[in-house]
Amino acid sequence: MKLSEELSWRGFVNQTTLTDPTLLDKRKFIFYWGVDPSSDSMTVGNLATAMMVKHFIKHGHKAVLLVGGATGMIGDPDGKTEERKLKTLETIAANKKAIVSQYKNLFAGLNITIVDNYDWFKNYNYLAFLRDVGKHVTMRQMLGREFVQSRLGEQGSGISYAEFSYVLMQAYDFLYLHNNFNVDMQVCGSDQWGNSIAGVDLIRRMTGDVVEVWSSPLVVNPLTGAKFGKSEDGAVWLDANKTSPTSFHQFWVNTDDQNVEYYLKIYTELSPTEVALVMKEQADSPKTRPAQFKLADEVTAIVHGRKAAARARRLSSFITGITNVGQANQNDLDDLRQEIPCVRINIRQTISDVLIESKLAISRTAAKRLIEDGAIYLNGARIDRDKFNDSDFTNNRLMIRRGKAYKDSAMVELESR
């Protein structure tokens, strides 16, 4: 499959300056993609663009990966309704190191060059920058940006000169990389289109050269229209210390049936044939969620490695009730106790007691309502009673869940009788 075809099939086509997308198949670009160190980890939102970048590289295009040590000191105002709080230099340095580490992990074995825009901004004299670069960017161009208009409007919070200048800094990144690394394309998410086009215009004005931009749509939940990458607990991070591999795996297992094929195309490297086979298996046996587990296995392996993915898959099989938790060995049990609440009870205690103790319900009234509404599952099966049966337990253990989200689960261990 050619790159232009693959990008189209996977859903990585949004706006582009290319007059013909098949130019990606006919010539090799040196492109760049950048991430600001606004946090010490990327999220699954960033991962979508990273996956697109991998396809560019595997089709022979050369990647320059930028960490925004300079732009991160200001923060991109696009999409923000209020001024960002500036991060300390120590925080930015730590965040840069973390982002670079994730670059190296995600693109291990591939030909990449990593750069930091702080290296070319740190000694750039302010007056020289205004004369060299600022002279070529019109106020009409900068004031025309939608986020600037919204921040300057009657209901807007205003915008500082620093954040207003962010687009100029990113445009200069493109110019610097073009002049020093022969970069002739920027790839980005659709939210960076305006900043990228500013770079195209700056390069044209200052060098006369033509460079390109390829953007992909922001990943959204097709059912809700909400921006993808967050759970009810907040952002889903690529750092194992912020989102554990098992929680990360569970996030993907929770994917709706309607969206799973969409995410398989974006977040995995499975071929069209492999995706079709998985979706056929899904159609034949939807209750066992083969497509969701395949998605979770593949994405977790990309981010955390095959070993961590296998461990997360094993724990997920217990949490979802596909494998009876009574069959878990001691290592599995130790791992489960780190991932989900675990409650020890005696046989006289009720299901409501467990729901309260595991914080799956805030009160006895709430617990009884959940049971009456059919929202409580034991070992993956819905129940409508408040008493445990001996048959619920295997080796004195069971799994209890509230609702359809597997993150709302707890392991129950019965005291010896």
mmCIF file of N, CA and C in Angstrom, residues 258-376:
data_model
loop_
_atom_site.group_PDB
_atom_site.id
_atom_site.type_symbol
_atom_site.label_atom_id
_atom_site.label_comp_id
_atom_site.label_asym_id
_atom_site.label_seq_id
_atom_site.Cartn_x
_atom_site.Cartn_y
_atom_site.Cartn_z
ATOM 1 N N GLN A 258 -18.870 0.391 18.300
ATOM 2 C CA GLN A 258 -19.006 1.216 17.097
ATOM 3 C C GLN A 258 -17.693 1.907 16.720
ATOM 4 N N ASN A 259 -16.784 2.088 17.698
ATOM 5 C CA ASN A 259 -15.561 2.856 17.449
ATOM 6 C C ASN A 259 -14.304 2.004 17.302
ATOM 7 N N VAL A 260 -14.400 0.728 17.623
ATOM 8 C CA VAL A 260 -13.178 -0.060 17.753
ATOM 9 C C VAL A 260 -12.424 -0.177 16.429
ATOM 10 N N GLU A 261 -13.124 -0.318 15.314
ATOM 11 C CA GLU A 261 -12.421 -0.414 14.027
ATOM 12 C C GLU A 261 -11.706 0.896 13.689
ATOM 13 N N TYR A 262 -12.374 1.997 13.975
ATOM 14 C CA TYR A 262 -11.797 3.339 13.763
ATOM 15 C C TYR A 262 -10.474 3.479 14.512
ATOM 16 N N TYR A 263 -10.448 3.047 15.787
ATOM 17 C CA TYR A 263 -9.230 3.166 16.580
ATOM 18 C C TYR A 263 -8.175 2.135 16.182
ATOM 19 N N LEU A 264 -8.586 0.965 15.724
ATOM 20 C CA LEU A 264 -7.626 -0.026 15.239
ATOM 21 C C LEU A 264 -6.811 0.535 14.077
ATOM 22 N N LYS A 265 -7.461 1.287 13.210
ATOM 23 C CA LYS A 265 -6.769 1.853 12.057
ATOM 24 C C LYS A 265 -5.790 2.941 12.473
ATOM 25 N N ILE A 266 -6.180 3.758 13.444
ATOM 26 C CA ILE A 266 -5.345 4.892 13.854
ATOM 27 C C ILE A 266 -4.198 4.456 14.759
ATOM 28 N N TYR A 267 -4.502 3.619 15.736
ATOM 29 C CA TYR A 267 -3.555 3.379 16.820
ATOM 30 C C TYR A 267 -2.756 2.081 16.719
ATOM 31 N N THR A 268 -2.946 1.310 15.671
ATOM 32 C CA THR A 268 -2.147 0.103 15.488
ATOM 33 C C THR A 268 -1.515 0.122 14.103
ATOM 34 N N GLU A 269 -0.615 -0.800 13.877
ATOM 35 C CA GLU A 269 0.009 -0.954 12.567
ATOM 36 C C GLU A 269 -0.543 -2.175 11.836
ATOM 37 N N LEU A 270 -1.687 -2.669 12.279
ATOM 38 C CA LEU A 270 -2.316 -3.806 11.615
ATOM 39 C C LEU A 270 -2.690 -3.438 10.177
ATOM 40 N N SER A 271 -2.533 -4.394 9.281
ATOM 41 C CA SER A 271 -2.866 -4.177 7.872
ATOM 42 C C SER A 271 -4.377 -4.220 7.676
ATOM 43 N N PRO A 272 -4.874 -3.767 6.522
ATOM 44 C CA PRO A 272 -6.312 -3.873 6.242
ATOM 45 C C PRO A 272 -6.823 -5.303 6.371
ATOM 46 N N THR A 273 -6.035 -6.274 5.916
ATOM 47 C CA THR A 273 -6.451 -7.679 6.022
ATOM 48 C C THR A 273 -6.571 -8.103 7.473
ATOM 49 N N GLU A 274 -5.590 -7.700 8.288
ATOM 50 C CA GLU A 274 -5.610 -8.068 9.713
ATOM 51 C C GLU A 274 -6.772 -7.406 10.439
ATOM 52 N N VAL A 275 -7.042 -6.157 10.123
ATOM 53 C CA VAL A 275 -8.176 -5.465 10.747
ATOM 54 C C VAL A 275 -9.479 -6.137 10.344
ATOM 55 N N ALA A 276 -9.609 -6.508 9.077
ATOM 56 C CA ALA A 276 -10.831 -7.169 8.601
ATOM 57 C C ALA A 276 -11.049 -8.499 9.317
ATOM 58 N N LEU A 277 -9.980 -9.247 9.543
ATOM 59 C CA LEU A 277 -10.091 -10.529 10.251
ATOM 60 C C LEU A 277 -10.536 -10.325 11.688
ATOM 61 N N VAL A 278 -9.973 -9.317 12.346
ATOM 62 C CA VAL A 278 -10.354 -9.026 13.733
ATOM 63 C C VAL A 278 -11.813 -8.623 13.804
ATOM 64 N N MET A 279 -12.259 -7.803 12.866
ATOM 65 C CA MET A 279 -13.639 -7.335 12.894
ATOM 66 C C MET A 279 -14.619 -8.461 12.573
ATOM 67 N N LYS A 280 -14.194 -9.437 11.762
ATOM 68 C CA LYS A 280 -15.040 -10.606 11.518
ATOM 69 C C LYS A 280 -15.177 -11.421 12.804
ATOM 70 N N GLU A 281 -14.058 -11.577 13.507
ATOM 71 C CA GLU A 281 -14.092 -12.287 14.791
ATOM 72 C C GLU A 281 -14.991 -11.559 15.772
ATOM 73 N N GLN A 282 -14.953 -10.232 15.728
ATOM 74 C CA GLN A 282 -15.802 -9.418 16.602
ATOM 75 C C GLN A 282 -17.270 -9.650 16.277
ATOM 76 N N ALA A 283 -17.601 -9.685 14.991
ATOM 77 C CA ALA A 283 -18.986 -9.901 14.578
ATOM 78 C C ALA A 283 -19.483 -11.283 14.991
ATOM 79 N N ASP A 284 -18.588 -12.268 14.968
ATOM 80 C CA ASP A 284 -18.963 -13.636 15.323
ATOM 81 C C ASP A 284 -19.106 -13.833 16.825
ATOM 82 N N SER A 285 -18.333 -13.047 17.604
ATOM 83 C CA SER A 285 -18.336 -13.252 19.056
ATOM 84 C C SER A 285 -18.170 -11.927 19.796
ATOM 85 N N PRO A 286 -19.164 -11.039 19.689
ATOM 86 C CA PRO A 286 -19.005 -9.696 20.270
ATOM 87 C C PRO A 286 -18.862 -9.681 21.781
ATOM 88 N N LYS A 287 -19.448 -10.654 22.474
ATOM 89 C CA LYS A 287 -19.396 -10.639 23.940
ATOM 90 C C LYS A 287 -17.987 -10.832 24.484
ATOM 91 N N THR A 288 -17.135 -11.518 23.738
ATOM 92 C CA THR A 288 -15.756 -11.727 24.208
ATOM 93 C C THR A 288 -14.831 -10.579 23.815
ATOM 94 N N ARG A 289 -15.345 -9.600 23.063
ATOM 95 C CA ARG A 289 -14.637 -8.350 22.729
ATOM 96 C C ARG A 289 -13.258 -8.597 22.097
ATOM 97 N N PRO A 290 -13.167 -9.463 21.089
ATOM 98 C CA PRO A 290 -11.850 -9.732 20.502
ATOM 99 C C PRO A 290 -11.206 -8.499 19.878
ATOM 100 N N ALA A 291 -12.006 -7.616 19.273
ATOM 101 C CA ALA A 291 -11.439 -6.425 18.641
ATOM 102 C C ALA A 291 -10.884 -5.471 19.691
ATOM 103 N N GLN A 292 -11.635 -5.299 20.800
ATOM 104 C CA GLN A 292 -11.149 -4.419 21.862
ATOM 105 C C GLN A 292 -9.864 -4.957 22.482
ATOM 106 N N PHE A 293 -9.808 -6.276 22.692
ATOM 107 C CA PHE A 293 -8.598 -6.845 23.282
ATOM 108 C C PHE A 293 -7.417 -6.760 22.319
ATOM 109 N N LYS A 294 -7.675 -6.942 21.040
ATOM 110 C CA LYS A 294 -6.595 -6.811 20.055
ATOM 111 C C LYS A 294 -6.083 -5.381 20.023
ATOM 112 N N LEU A 295 -7.003 -4.423 20.037
ATOM 113 C CA LEU A 295 -6.637 -3.009 20.085
ATOM 114 C C LEU A 295 -5.804 -2.721 21.322
ATOM 115 N N ALA A 296 -6.289 -3.169 22.469
ATOM 116 C CA ALA A 296 -5.585 -2.915 23.726
ATOM 117 C C ALA A 296 -4.208 -3.566 23.734
ATOM 118 N N ASP A 297 -4.120 -4.801 23.251
ATOM 119 C CA ASP A 297 -2.832 -5.507 23.209
ATOM 120 C C ASP A 297 -1.832 -4.768 22.331
ATOM 121 N N GLU A 298 -2.273 -4.356 21.154
ATOM 122 C CA GLU A 298 -1.359 -3.740 20.198
ATOM 123 C C GLU A 298 -0.883 -2.371 20.672
ATOM 124 N N VAL A 299 -1.801 -1.540 21.155
ATOM 125 C CA VAL A 299 -1.411 -0.190 21.572
ATOM 126 C C VAL A 299 -0.539 -0.255 22.827
ATOM 127 N N THR A 300 -0.881 -1.129 23.757
ATOM 128 C CA THR A 300 -0.074 -1.258 24.971
ATOM 129 C C THR A 300 1.325 -1.747 24.638
ATOM 130 N N ALA A 301 1.445 -2.651 23.670
ATOM 131 C CA ALA A 301 2.757 -3.146 23.253
ATOM 132 C C ALA A 301 3.578 -2.031 22.608
ATOM 133 N N ILE A 302 2.931 -1.188 21.803
ATOM 134 C CA ILE A 302 3.639 -0.074 21.159
ATOM 135 C C ILE A 302 4.198 0.882 22.206
ATOM 136 N N VAL A 303 3.413 1.164 23.232
ATOM 137 C CA VAL A 303 3.798 2.165 24.226
ATOM 138 C C VAL A 303 4.660 1.580 25.343
ATOM 139 N N HIS A 304 4.317 0.379 25.808
ATOM 140 C CA HIS A 304 4.980 -0.179 26.997
ATOM 141 C C HIS A 304 5.772 -1.457 26.737
ATOM 142 N N GLY A 305 5.687 -2.008 25.528
ATOM 143 C CA GLY A 305 6.414 -3.231 25.217
ATOM 144 C C GLY A 305 5.532 -4.463 25.336
ATOM 145 N N ARG A 306 5.947 -5.535 24.659
ATOM 146 C CA ARG A 306 5.144 -6.763 24.613
ATOM 147 C C ARG A 306 4.994 -7.410 25.984
ATOM 148 N N LYS A 307 6.033 -7.375 26.789
ATOM 149 C CA LYS A 307 5.971 -8.020 28.104
ATOM 150 C C LYS A 307 4.929 -7.345 28.991
ATOM 151 N N ALA A 308 4.961 -6.013 29.023
ATOM 152 C CA ALA A 308 3.975 -5.270 29.818
ATOM 153 C C ALA A 308 2.575 -5.464 29.260
ATOM 154 N N ALA A 309 2.470 -5.552 27.927
ATOM 155 C CA ALA A 309 1.164 -5.757 27.309
ATOM 156 C C ALA A 309 0.591 -7.116 27.678
ATOM 157 N N ALA A 310 1.458 -8.141 27.707
ATOM 158 C CA ALA A 310 0.991 -9.487 28.067
ATOM 159 C C ALA A 310 0.506 -9.510 29.512
ATOM 160 N N ARG A 311 1.236 -8.836 30.395
ATOM 161 C CA ARG A 311 0.823 -8.770 31.801
ATOM 162 C C ARG A 311 -0.517 -8.034 31.922
ATOM 163 N N ALA A 312 -0.637 -6.918 31.207
ATOM 164 C CA ALA A 312 -1.883 -6.149 31.260
ATOM 165 C C ALA A 312 -3.042 -6.958 30.699
ATOM 166 N N ARG A 313 -2.804 -7.718 29.631
ATOM 167 C CA ARG A 313 -3.857 -8.554 29.039
ATOM 168 C C ARG A 313 -4.315 -9.607 30.045
ATOM 169 N N ARG A 314 -3.374 -10.216 30.743
ATOM 170 C CA ARG A 314 -3.710 -11.252 31.722
ATOM 171 C C ARG A 314 -4.575 -10.665 32.840
ATOM 172 N N LEU A 315 -4.158 -9.487 33.349
ATOM 173 C CA LEU A 315 -4.936 -8.865 34.428
ATOM 174 C C LEU A 315 -6.309 -8.412 33.913
ATOM 175 N N SER A 316 -6.351 -7.911 32.692
ATOM 176 C CA SER A 316 -7.630 -7.481 32.111
ATOM 177 C C SER A 316 -8.597 -8.645 31.968
ATOM 178 N N SER A 317 -8.081 -9.818 31.648
ATOM 179 C CA SER A 317 -8.963 -10.974 31.490
ATOM 180 C C SER A 317 -9.630 -11.342 32.808
ATOM 181 N N PHE A 318 -8.925 -11.106 33.918
ATOM 182 C CA PHE A 318 -9.530 -11.350 35.238
ATOM 183 C C PHE A 318 -10.545 -10.245 35.566
ATOM 184 N N ILE A 319 -10.151 -8.983 35.288
ATOM 185 C CA ILE A 319 -11.012 -7.857 35.643
ATOM 186 C C ILE A 319 -12.326 -7.891 34.863
ATOM 187 N N THR A 320 -12.266 -8.297 33.613
ATOM 188 C CA THR A 320 -13.473 -8.342 32.788
ATOM 189 C C THR A 320 -14.309 -9.588 33.025
ATOM 190 N N GLY A 321 -13.763 -10.554 33.757
ATOM 191 C CA GLY A 321 -14.502 -11.786 34.031
ATOM 192 C C GLY A 321 -14.370 -12.829 32.947
ATOM 193 N N ILE A 322 -13.554 -12.559 31.904
ATOM 194 C CA ILE A 322 -13.337 -13.553 30.863
ATOM 195 C C ILE A 322 -12.603 -14.758 31.438
ATOM 196 N N THR A 323 -11.654 -14.496 32.336
ATOM 197 C CA THR A 323 -10.982 -15.561 33.087
ATOM 198 C C THR A 323 -11.377 -15.435 34.541
ATOM 199 N N ASN A 324 -11.805 -16.522 35.153
ATOM 200 C CA ASN A 324 -12.237 -16.497 36.555
ATOM 201 C C ASN A 324 -11.062 -16.131 37.448
ATOM 202 N N VAL A 325 -11.262 -15.102 38.286
ATOM 203 C CA VAL A 325 -10.181 -14.630 39.139
ATOM 204 C C VAL A 325 -9.745 -15.696 40.150
ATOM 205 N N GLY A 326 -10.594 -16.694 40.365
ATOM 206 C CA GLY A 326 -10.205 -17.794 41.241
ATOM 207 C C GLY A 326 -9.056 -18.613 40.683
ATOM 208 N N GLN A 327 -8.778 -18.465 39.381
ATOM 209 C CA GLN A 327 -7.688 -19.189 38.749
ATOM 210 C C GLN A 327 -6.374 -18.416 38.764
ATOM 211 N N ALA A 328 -6.385 -17.209 39.321
ATOM 212 C CA ALA A 328 -5.178 -16.386 39.335
ATOM 213 C C ALA A 328 -4.113 -16.981 40.247
ATOM 214 N N ASN A 329 -2.852 -16.918 39.796
ATOM 215 C CA ASN A 329 -1.756 -17.380 40.655
ATOM 216 C C ASN A 329 -1.315 -16.250 41.578
ATOM 217 N N GLN A 330 -0.342 -16.511 42.419
ATOM 218 C CA GLN A 330 0.050 -15.530 43.426
ATOM 219 C C GLN A 330 0.587 -14.257 42.797
ATOM 220 N N ASN A 331 1.356 -14.371 41.716
ATOM 221 C CA ASN A 331 1.885 -13.175 41.046
ATOM 222 C C ASN A 331 0.752 -12.331 40.462
ATOM 223 N N ASP A 332 -0.231 -13.018 39.870
ATOM 224 C CA ASP A 332 -1.377 -12.300 39.323
ATOM 225 C C ASP A 332 -2.136 -11.569 40.423
ATOM 226 N N LEU A 333 -2.318 -12.249 41.553
ATOM 227 C CA LEU A 333 -3.051 -11.638 42.661
ATOM 228 C C LEU A 333 -2.320 -10.420 43.201
ATOM 229 N N ASP A 334 -0.991 -10.528 43.321
ATOM 230 C CA ASP A 334 -0.205 -9.379 43.789
ATOM 231 C C ASP A 334 -0.359 -8.201 42.833
ATOM 232 N N ASP A 335 -0.354 -8.497 41.529
ATOM 233 C CA ASP A 335 -0.514 -7.442 40.529
ATOM 234 C C ASP A 335 -1.915 -6.835 40.578
ATOM 235 N N LEU A 336 -2.921 -7.683 40.718
ATOM 236 C CA LEU A 336 -4.300 -7.191 40.790
ATOM 237 C C LEU A 336 -4.506 -6.283 41.982
ATOM 238 N N ARG A 337 -3.901 -6.625 43.096
ATOM 239 C CA ARG A 337 -4.053 -5.805 44.308
ATOM 240 C C ARG A 337 -3.442 -4.414 44.131
ATOM 241 N N GLN A 338 -2.506 -4.298 43.204
ATOM 242 C CA GLN A 338 -1.914 -2.987 42.931
ATOM 243 C C GLN A 338 -2.766 -2.166 41.965
ATOM 244 N N GLU A 339 -3.614 -2.842 41.192
ATOM 245 C CA GLU A 339 -4.346 -2.171 40.125
ATOM 246 C C GLU A 339 -5.770 -1.775 40.505
ATOM 247 N N ILE A 340 -6.443 -2.579 41.309
ATOM 248 C CA ILE A 340 -7.852 -2.327 41.629
ATOM 249 C C ILE A 340 -8.064 -2.503 43.128
ATOM 250 N N PRO A 341 -9.164 -1.950 43.669
ATOM 251 C CA PRO A 341 -9.464 -2.171 45.088
ATOM 252 C C PRO A 341 -9.670 -3.654 45.379
ATOM 253 N N CYS A 342 -9.216 -4.079 46.533
ATOM 254 C CA CYS A 342 -9.404 -5.463 46.974
ATOM 255 C C CYS A 342 -10.005 -5.452 48.371
ATOM 256 N N VAL A 343 -11.047 -6.241 48.557
ATOM 257 C CA VAL A 343 -11.804 -6.244 49.812
ATOM 258 C C VAL A 343 -11.842 -7.657 50.366
ATOM 259 N N ARG A 344 -11.518 -7.789 51.654
ATOM 260 C CA ARG A 344 -11.638 -9.088 52.333
ATOM 261 C C ARG A 344 -12.911 -9.076 53.171
ATOM 262 N N ILE A 345 -13.723 -10.113 53.025
ATOM 263 C CA ILE A 345 -15.016 -10.154 53.705
ATOM 264 C C ILE A 345 -15.226 -11.526 54.334
ATOM 265 N N ASN A 346 -16.279 -11.595 55.169
ATOM 266 C CA ASN A 346 -16.763 -12.910 55.603
ATOM 267 C C ASN A 346 -18.078 -13.176 54.876
ATOM 268 N N ILE A 347 -18.496 -14.410 54.845
ATOM 269 C CA ILE A 347 -19.636 -14.819 54.021
ATOM 270 C C ILE A 347 -20.937 -14.168 54.466
ATOM 271 N N ARG A 348 -20.968 -13.628 55.683
ATOM 272 C CA ARG A 348 -22.191 -13.006 56.189
ATOM 273 C C ARG A 348 -22.379 -11.590 55.648
ATOM 274 N N GLN A 349 -21.325 -10.998 55.124
ATOM 275 C CA GLN A 349 -21.443 -9.639 54.600
ATOM 276 C C GLN A 349 -22.200 -9.641 53.270
ATOM 277 N N THR A 350 -22.815 -8.495 52.983
ATOM 278 C CA THR A 350 -23.654 -8.386 51.792
ATOM 279 C C THR A 350 -22.887 -7.754 50.632
ATOM 280 N N ILE A 351 -23.508 -7.825 49.487
ATOM 281 C CA ILE A 351 -22.931 -7.173 48.304
ATOM 282 C C ILE A 351 -22.895 -5.658 48.505
ATOM 283 N N SER A 352 -23.928 -5.132 49.163
ATOM 284 C CA SER A 352 -23.928 -3.697 49.473
ATOM 285 C C SER A 352 -22.734 -3.323 50.337
ATOM 286 N N ASP A 353 -22.408 -4.178 51.327
ATOM 287 C CA ASP A 353 -21.233 -3.922 52.173
ATOM 288 C C ASP A 353 -19.972 -3.789 51.328
ATOM 289 N N VAL A 354 -19.833 -4.691 50.371
ATOM 290 C CA VAL A 354 -18.635 -4.695 49.518
ATOM 291 C C VAL A 354 -18.597 -3.459 48.628
ATOM 292 N N LEU A 355 -19.743 -3.077 48.079
ATOM 293 C CA LEU A 355 -19.790 -1.899 47.218
ATOM 294 C C LEU A 355 -19.363 -0.648 47.968
ATOM 295 N N ILE A 356 -19.771 -0.539 49.204
ATOM 296 C CA ILE A 356 -19.401 0.620 50.014
ATOM 297 C C ILE A 356 -17.916 0.563 50.375
ATOM 298 N N GLU A 357 -17.455 -0.606 50.820
ATOM 299 C CA GLU A 357 -16.062 -0.736 51.256
ATOM 300 C C GLU A 357 -15.085 -0.540 50.106
ATOM 301 N N SER A 358 -15.481 -0.943 48.909
ATOM 302 C CA SER A 358 -14.605 -0.787 47.743
ATOM 303 C C SER A 358 -14.779 0.565 47.064
ATOM 304 N N LYS A 359 -15.664 1.412 47.622
ATOM 305 C CA LYS A 359 -15.954 2.746 47.090
ATOM 306 C C LYS A 359 -16.627 2.706 45.710
ATOM 307 N N LEU A 360 -17.273 1.607 45.401
ATOM 308 C CA LEU A 360 -18.087 1.547 44.188
ATOM 309 C C LEU A 360 -19.473 2.120 44.424
ATOM 310 N N ALA A 361 -19.808 2.358 45.689
ATOM 311 C CA ALA A 361 -21.056 3.037 46.062
ATOM 312 C C ALA A 361 -20.764 3.925 47.263
ATOM 313 N N ILE A 362 -21.457 5.063 47.329
ATOM 314 C CA ILE A 362 -21.161 6.012 48.399
ATOM 315 C C ILE A 362 -21.995 5.776 49.650
ATOM 316 N N SER A 363 -23.046 4.962 49.530
ATOM 317 C CA SER A 363 -23.915 4.714 50.684
ATOM 318 C C SER A 363 -24.673 3.415 50.465
ATOM 319 N N ARG A 364 -25.300 2.942 51.543
ATOM 320 C CA ARG A 364 -26.087 1.716 51.420
ATOM 321 C C ARG A 364 -27.284 1.934 50.479
ATOM 322 N N THR A 365 -27.885 3.121 50.554
ATOM 323 C CA THR A 365 -29.003 3.426 49.662
ATOM 324 C C THR A 365 -28.552 3.395 48.207
ATOM 325 N N ALA A 366 -27.382 3.998 47.946
ATOM 326 C CA ALA A 366 -26.856 4.014 46.578
ATOM 327 C C ALA A 366 -26.515 2.606 46.117
ATOM 328 N N ALA A 367 -25.976 1.785 47.030
ATOM 329 C CA ALA A 367 -25.614 0.406 46.678
ATOM 330 C C ALA A 367 -26.848 -0.397 46.299
ATOM 331 N N LYS A 368 -27.908 -0.278 47.092
ATOM 332 C CA LYS A 368 -29.141 -1.029 46.803
ATOM 333 C C LYS A 368 -29.764 -0.565 45.490
ATOM 334 N N ARG A 369 -29.652 0.738 45.203
ATOM 335 C CA ARG A 369 -30.211 1.251 43.953
ATOM 336 C C ARG A 369 -29.440 0.690 42.761
ATOM 337 N N LEU A 370 -28.123 0.594 42.890
ATOM 338 C CA LEU A 370 -27.306 0.033 41.811
ATOM 339 C C LEU A 370 -27.694 -1.422 41.536
ATOM 340 N N ILE A 371 -27.924 -2.173 42.617
ATOM 341 C CA ILE A 371 -28.311 -3.577 42.460
ATOM 342 C C ILE A 371 -29.680 -3.683 41.795
ATOM 343 N N GLU A 372 -30.626 -2.866 42.269
ATOM 344 C CA GLU A 372 -31.990 -2.891 41.714
ATOM 345 C C GLU A 372 -32.005 -2.479 40.238
ATOM 346 N N ASP A 373 -31.075 -1.581 39.862
ATOM 347 C CA ASP A 373 -31.029 -1.097 38.479
ATOM 348 C C ASP A 373 -30.264 -2.033 37.556
ATOM 349 N N GLY A 374 -29.759 -3.136 38.105
ATOM 350 C CA GLY A 374 -29.011 -4.088 37.285
ATOM 351 C C GLY A 374 -27.639 -3.600 36.881
ATOM 352 N N ALA A 375 -27.033 -2.748 37.707
ATOM 353 C CA ALA A 375 -25.745 -2.149 37.371
ATOM 354 C C ALA A 375 -24.559 -2.870 38.014
ATOM 355 N N ILE A 376 -24.826 -3.958 38.739
ATOM 356 C CA ILE A 376 -23.757 -4.678 39.439
ATOM 357 C C ILE A 376 -23.543 -6.055 38.809
#
